[in-house]
Short mmCIF file of C-alpha atoms in Angstrom, two decimals:
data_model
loop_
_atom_site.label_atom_id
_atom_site.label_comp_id
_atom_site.label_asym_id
_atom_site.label_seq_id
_atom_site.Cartn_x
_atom_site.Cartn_y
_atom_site.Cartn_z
CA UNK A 1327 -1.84 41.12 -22.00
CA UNK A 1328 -3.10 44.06 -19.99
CA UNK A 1329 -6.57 43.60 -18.67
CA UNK A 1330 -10.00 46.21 -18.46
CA UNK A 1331 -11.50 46.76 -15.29
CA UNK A 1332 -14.96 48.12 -15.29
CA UNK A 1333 -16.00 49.70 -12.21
CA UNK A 1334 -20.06 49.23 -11.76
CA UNK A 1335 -21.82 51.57 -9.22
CA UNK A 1336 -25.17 50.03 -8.58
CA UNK A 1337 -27.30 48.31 -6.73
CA UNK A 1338 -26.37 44.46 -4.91
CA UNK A 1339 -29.81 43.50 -6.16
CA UNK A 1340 -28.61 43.94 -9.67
CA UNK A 1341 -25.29 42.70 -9.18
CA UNK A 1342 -25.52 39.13 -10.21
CA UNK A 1343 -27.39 40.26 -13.67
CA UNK A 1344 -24.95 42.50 -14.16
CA UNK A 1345 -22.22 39.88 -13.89
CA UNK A 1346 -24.27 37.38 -16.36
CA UNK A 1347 -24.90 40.11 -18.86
CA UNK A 1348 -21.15 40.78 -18.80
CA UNK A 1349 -20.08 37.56 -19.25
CA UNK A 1350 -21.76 37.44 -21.96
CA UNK A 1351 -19.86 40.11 -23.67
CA UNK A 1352 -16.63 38.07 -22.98
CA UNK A 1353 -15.83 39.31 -18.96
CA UNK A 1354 -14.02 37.15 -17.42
CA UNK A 1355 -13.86 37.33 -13.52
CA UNK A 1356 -16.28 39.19 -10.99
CA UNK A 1357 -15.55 41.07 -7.52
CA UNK A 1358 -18.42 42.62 -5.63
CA UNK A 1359 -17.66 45.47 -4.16
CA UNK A 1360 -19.17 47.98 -1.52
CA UNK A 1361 -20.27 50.28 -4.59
CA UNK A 1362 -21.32 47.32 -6.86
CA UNK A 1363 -19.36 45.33 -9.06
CA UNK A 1364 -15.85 45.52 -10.52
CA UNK A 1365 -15.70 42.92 -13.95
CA UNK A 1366 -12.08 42.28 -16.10
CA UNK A 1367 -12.03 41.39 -19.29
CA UNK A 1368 -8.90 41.51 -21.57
CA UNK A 1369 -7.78 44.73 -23.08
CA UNK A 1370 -8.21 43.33 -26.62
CA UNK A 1371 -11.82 41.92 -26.07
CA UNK A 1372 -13.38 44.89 -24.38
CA UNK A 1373 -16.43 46.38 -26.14
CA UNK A 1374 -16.83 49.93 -25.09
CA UNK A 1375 -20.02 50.23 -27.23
CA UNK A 1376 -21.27 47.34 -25.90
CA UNK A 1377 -21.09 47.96 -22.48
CA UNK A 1378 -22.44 51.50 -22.62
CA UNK A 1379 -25.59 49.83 -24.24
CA UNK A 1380 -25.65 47.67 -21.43
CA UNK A 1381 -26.00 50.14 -19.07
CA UNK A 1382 -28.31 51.90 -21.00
CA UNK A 1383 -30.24 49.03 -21.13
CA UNK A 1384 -30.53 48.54 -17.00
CA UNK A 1385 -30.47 52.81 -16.14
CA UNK A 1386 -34.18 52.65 -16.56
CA UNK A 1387 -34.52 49.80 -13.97
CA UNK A 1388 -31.93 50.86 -11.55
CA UNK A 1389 -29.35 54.04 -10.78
CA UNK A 1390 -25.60 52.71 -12.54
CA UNK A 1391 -23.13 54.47 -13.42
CA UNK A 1392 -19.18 53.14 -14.08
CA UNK A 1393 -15.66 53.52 -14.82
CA UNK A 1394 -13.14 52.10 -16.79
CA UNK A 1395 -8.67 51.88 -16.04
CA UNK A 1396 -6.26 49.76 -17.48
CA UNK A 1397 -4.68 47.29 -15.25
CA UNK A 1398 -0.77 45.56 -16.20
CA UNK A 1399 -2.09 41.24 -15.60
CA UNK A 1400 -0.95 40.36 -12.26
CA UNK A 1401 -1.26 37.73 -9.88
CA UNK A 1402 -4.98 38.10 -8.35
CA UNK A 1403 -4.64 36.64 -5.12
CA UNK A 1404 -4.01 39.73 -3.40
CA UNK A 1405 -7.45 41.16 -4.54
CA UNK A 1406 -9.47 37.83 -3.70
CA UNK A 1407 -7.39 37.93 -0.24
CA UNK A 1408 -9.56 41.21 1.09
CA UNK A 1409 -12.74 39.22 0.46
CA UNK A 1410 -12.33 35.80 0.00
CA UNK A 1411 -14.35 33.77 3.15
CA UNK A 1412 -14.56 29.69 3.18
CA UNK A 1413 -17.52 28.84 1.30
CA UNK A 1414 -19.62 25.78 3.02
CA UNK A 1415 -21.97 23.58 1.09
CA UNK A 1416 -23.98 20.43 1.97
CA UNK A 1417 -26.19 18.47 0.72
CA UNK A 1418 -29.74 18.34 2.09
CA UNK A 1419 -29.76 17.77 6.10
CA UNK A 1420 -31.07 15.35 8.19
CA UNK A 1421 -30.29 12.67 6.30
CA UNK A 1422 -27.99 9.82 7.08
CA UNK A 1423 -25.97 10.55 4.19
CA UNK A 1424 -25.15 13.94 4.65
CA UNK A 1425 -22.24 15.16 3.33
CA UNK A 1426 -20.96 18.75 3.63
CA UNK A 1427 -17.64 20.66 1.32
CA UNK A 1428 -15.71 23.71 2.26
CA UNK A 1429 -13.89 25.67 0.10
CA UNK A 1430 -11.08 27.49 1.24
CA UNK A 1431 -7.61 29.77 0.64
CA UNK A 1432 -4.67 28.04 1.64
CA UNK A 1433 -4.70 30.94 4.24
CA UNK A 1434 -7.89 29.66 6.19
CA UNK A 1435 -7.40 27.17 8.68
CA UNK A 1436 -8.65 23.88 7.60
CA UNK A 1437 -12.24 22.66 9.96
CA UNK A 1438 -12.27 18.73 10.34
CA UNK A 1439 -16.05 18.93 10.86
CA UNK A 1440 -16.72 19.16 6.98
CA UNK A 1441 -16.48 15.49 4.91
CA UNK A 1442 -14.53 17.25 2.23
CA UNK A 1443 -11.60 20.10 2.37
CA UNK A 1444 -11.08 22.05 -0.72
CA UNK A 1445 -8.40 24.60 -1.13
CA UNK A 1446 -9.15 27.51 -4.05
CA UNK A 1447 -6.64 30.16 -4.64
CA UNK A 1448 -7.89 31.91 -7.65
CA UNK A 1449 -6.37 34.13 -9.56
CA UNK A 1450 -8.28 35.71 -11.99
CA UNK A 1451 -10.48 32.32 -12.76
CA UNK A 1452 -14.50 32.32 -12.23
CA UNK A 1453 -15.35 29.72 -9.44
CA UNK A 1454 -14.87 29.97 -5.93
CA UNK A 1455 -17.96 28.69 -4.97
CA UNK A 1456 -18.97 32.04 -3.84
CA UNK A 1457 -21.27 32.74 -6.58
CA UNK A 1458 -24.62 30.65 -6.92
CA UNK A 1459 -24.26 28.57 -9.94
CA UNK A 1460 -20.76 26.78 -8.45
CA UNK A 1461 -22.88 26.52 -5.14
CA UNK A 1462 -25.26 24.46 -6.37
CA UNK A 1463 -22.98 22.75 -8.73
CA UNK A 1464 -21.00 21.10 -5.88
CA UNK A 1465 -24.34 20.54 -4.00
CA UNK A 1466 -25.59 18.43 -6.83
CA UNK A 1467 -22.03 16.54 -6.95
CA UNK A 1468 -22.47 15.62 -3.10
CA UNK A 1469 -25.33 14.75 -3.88
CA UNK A 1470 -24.09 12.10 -7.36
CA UNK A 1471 -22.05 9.03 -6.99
CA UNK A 1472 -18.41 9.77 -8.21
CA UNK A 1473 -16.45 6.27 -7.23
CA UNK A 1474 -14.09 5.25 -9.53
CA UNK A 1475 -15.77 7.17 -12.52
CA UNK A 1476 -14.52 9.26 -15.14
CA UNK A 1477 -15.32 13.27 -15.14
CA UNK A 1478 -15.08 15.85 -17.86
CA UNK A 1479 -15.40 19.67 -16.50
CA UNK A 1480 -16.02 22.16 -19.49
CA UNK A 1481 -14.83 25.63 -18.76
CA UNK A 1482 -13.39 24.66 -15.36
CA UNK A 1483 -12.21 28.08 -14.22
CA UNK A 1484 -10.10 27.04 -11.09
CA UNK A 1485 -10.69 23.68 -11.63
CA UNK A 1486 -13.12 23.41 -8.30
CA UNK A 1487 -15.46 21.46 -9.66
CA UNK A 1488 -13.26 18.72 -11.40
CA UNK A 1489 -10.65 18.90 -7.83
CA UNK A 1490 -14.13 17.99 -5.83
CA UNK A 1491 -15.18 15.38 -8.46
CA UNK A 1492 -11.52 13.54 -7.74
CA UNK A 1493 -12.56 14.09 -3.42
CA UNK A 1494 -15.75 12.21 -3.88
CA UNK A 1495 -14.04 9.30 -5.93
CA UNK A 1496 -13.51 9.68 -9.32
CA UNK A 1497 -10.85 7.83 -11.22
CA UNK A 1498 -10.14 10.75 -13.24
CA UNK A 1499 -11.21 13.90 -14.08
CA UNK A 1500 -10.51 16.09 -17.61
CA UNK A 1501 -10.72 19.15 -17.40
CA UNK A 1502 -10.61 22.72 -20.03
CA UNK A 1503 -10.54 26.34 -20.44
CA UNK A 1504 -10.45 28.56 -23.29
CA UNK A 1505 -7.84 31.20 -20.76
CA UNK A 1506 -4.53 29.98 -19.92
CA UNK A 1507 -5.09 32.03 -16.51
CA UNK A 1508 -7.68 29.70 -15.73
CA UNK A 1509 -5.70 26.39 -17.02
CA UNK A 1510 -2.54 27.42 -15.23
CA UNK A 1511 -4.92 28.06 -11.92
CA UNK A 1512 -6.73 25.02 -11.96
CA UNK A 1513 -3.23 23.08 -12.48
CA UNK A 1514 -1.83 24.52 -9.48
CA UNK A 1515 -5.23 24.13 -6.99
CA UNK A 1516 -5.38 20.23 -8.39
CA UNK A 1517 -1.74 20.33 -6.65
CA UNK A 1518 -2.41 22.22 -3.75
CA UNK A 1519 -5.71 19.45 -3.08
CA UNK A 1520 -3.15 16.48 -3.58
CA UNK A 1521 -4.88 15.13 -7.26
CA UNK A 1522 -2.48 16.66 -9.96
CA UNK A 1523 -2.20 12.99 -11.21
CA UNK A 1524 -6.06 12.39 -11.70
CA UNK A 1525 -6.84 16.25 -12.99
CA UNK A 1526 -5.99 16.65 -16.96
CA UNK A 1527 -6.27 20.45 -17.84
CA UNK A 1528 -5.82 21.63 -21.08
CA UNK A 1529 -6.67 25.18 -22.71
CA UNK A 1530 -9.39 25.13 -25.54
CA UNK A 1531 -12.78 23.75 -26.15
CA UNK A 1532 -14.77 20.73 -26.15
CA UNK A 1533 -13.28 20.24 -29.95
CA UNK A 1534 -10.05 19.53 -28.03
CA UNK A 1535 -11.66 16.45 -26.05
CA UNK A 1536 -10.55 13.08 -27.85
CA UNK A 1537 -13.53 11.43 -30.08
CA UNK A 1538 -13.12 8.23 -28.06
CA UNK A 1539 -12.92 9.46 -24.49
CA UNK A 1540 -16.05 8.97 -22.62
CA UNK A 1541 -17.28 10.15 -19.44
CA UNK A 1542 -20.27 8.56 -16.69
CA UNK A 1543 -20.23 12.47 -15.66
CA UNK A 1544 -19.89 16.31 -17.54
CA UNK A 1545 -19.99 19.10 -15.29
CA UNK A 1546 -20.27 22.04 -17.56
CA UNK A 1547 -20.75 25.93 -15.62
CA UNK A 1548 -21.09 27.93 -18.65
CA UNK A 1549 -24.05 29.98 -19.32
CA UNK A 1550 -27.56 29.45 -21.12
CA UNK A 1551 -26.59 30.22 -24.89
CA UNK A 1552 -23.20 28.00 -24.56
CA UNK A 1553 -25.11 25.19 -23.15
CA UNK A 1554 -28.08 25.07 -26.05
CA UNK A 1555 -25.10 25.21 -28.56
CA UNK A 1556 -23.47 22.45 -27.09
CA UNK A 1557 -25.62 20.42 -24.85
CA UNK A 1558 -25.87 17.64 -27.83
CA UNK A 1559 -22.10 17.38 -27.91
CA UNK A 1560 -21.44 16.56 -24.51
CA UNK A 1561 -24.14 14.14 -24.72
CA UNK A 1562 -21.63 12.43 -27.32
CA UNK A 1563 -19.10 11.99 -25.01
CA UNK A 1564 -21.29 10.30 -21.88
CA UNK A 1565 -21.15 6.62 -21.07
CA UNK A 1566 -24.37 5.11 -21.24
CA UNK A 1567 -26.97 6.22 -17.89
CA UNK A 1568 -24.21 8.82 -17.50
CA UNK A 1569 -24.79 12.21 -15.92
CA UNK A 1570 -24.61 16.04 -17.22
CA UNK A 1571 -24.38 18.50 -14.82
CA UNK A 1572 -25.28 22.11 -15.43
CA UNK A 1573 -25.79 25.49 -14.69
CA UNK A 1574 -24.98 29.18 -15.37
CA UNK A 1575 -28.35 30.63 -16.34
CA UNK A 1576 -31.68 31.75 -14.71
CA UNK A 1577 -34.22 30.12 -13.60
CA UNK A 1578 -36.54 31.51 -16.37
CA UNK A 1579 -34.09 29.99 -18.67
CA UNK A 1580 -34.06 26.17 -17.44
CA UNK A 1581 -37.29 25.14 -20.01
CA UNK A 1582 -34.89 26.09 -22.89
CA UNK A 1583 -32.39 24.03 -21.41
CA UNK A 1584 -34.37 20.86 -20.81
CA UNK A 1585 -35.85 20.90 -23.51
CA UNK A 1586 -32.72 21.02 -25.54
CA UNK A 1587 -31.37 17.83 -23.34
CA UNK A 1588 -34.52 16.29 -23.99
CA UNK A 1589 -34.07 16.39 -27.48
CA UNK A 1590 -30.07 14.69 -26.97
CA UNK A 1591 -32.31 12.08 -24.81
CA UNK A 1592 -31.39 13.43 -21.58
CA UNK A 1593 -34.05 13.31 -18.86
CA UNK A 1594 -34.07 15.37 -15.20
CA UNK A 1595 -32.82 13.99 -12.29
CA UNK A 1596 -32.99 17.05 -9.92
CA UNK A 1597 -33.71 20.82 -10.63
CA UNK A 1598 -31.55 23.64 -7.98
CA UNK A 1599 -32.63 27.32 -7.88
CA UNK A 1600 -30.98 29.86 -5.87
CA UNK A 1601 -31.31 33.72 -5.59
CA UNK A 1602 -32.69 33.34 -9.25
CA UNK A 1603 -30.20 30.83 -11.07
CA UNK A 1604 -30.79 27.33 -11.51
CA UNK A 1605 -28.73 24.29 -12.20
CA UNK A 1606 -29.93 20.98 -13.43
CA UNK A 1607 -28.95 17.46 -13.00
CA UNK A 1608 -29.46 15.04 -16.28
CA UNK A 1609 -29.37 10.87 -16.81
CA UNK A 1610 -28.79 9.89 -20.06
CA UNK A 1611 -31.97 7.78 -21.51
CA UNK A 1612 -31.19 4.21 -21.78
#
């Protein structure tokens, strides 16, 4: 399957709307670049139409212009190579239980001064930690105690969040995709971080999960019209006082999505925001 590449000239204010708007239309991995934004999506999902109206839509708020080629699929590490820096997240400091994560290519050099090491190599799959939603995602998880519990990740990408779940002490972790890039990605980084035992991957949807599993924790990274859709499913599939996890939408956007957990009896825990997007920790009512 050859892939789209759509080369965005605009401003790096506008960059991380740009990459949620596209996302939307079905992109599925993000570079920033020095003139903007470059976004891939698969050659038989791309929307021409759609993402002229897009731009259309955001010319009268900002200068963009782009360009679109036709890339062969290849192995993305390369790309991410140019760009990629460790990523370094902790949870709030000056606290005696401080703990700290950083994410890094198997070509950084590993820095015993963090709790946790994490090694990403992404190929074409969202989630680095670079971008703000995954950043607060594993701040929240530092944050939430994992030992010996069970952990779903929906639309795991490279499998970051559920490989971090297994570092802080989970039991297991299950974890899906609807791209077998992504599945075959977060397969190999559960090996490279020493947990392909406790990390299930499988391509598909929540429909795929088993009717009898249950989890005491869902991480799910999606994005705001996903989550209202299926916010009352996952709440199926939690243990009782278990925890959802979210984010992938705008801070504007998190009344929608608590009161739509509200509804499936979830209540807030703790509410992130960062450079705009949010992400919320739930408890299931008991």
């Amino acid at each position: 399957m050859n892939y789209i590449e759509v080369q965005l000239t605009l401003s790096p204010d506008y960059a991380d709307i740009l990459t949620a708007e596209l996302a939307e239309l079905g992109f599925e991995s993000f570079v920033e670049t020095d003139e903007g934004l470059n976004a891939y999506i698969t050659e038989d999902a791309f929307l021409p139409d759609a993402v002229d109206e897009l731009v259309a839509r955001y010319a009268s708020q900002t200068p963009i212009t782009y360009l679109t080629q036709t890339l062969e699929k290849k192995n993305w590490n390369a790309e991410w190579e140019q760009n990629y820096e460790p990523i370094e997240v902790r949870t709030e400091s000056g606290t005696s239980a401080e703990q700290s994560v950083r994410v890094r290519a198997s070509f950084h050099e590993p820095d015993p001064s963090f709790t946790y090491d994490l090694l990403i190599n992404p190929k074409m799959s969202f989630g680095t930690g670079h971008h703000e939603t995954t950043h607060m995602m594993m701040q929240h998880q530092l944050g939430l105690d994992h030992a010996g519990k069970s952990v779903l990740d929906v639309g795991s990408g490279t499998g970051i969040l559920a490989i971090l779940a297994i570092k802080l002490g989970a039991a297991d972790a299950l974890a899906f995709d609807i791209e077998e890039w992504a599945v075959e990605n977060a397969i190999e980084n559960a090996a490279l971080n020493g947990c392909a035992d406790q990390v299930r991957v499988f391509q598909g949807t929540i429909a795929g999960v088993e009717a009898n599993e249950r989890f005491e924790i869902i991480l799910a990274n999606i994005n705001r019209n996903v989550l209202l859709a299926e916010i009352p499913t996952y709440v199926t599939y939690l243990k009782p006082a278990g925890h959802l996890m979210v984010s992938g939408f705008y801070e504007f956007d998190a009344p929608d999505i608590v009161a739509k957990a509200a509804e499936a009896g979830l209540t807030v825990q703790t509410q992130l925001t960062r450079n705009g997007w949010a992400s919320i920790l739930f408890r299931q009512s008991i």
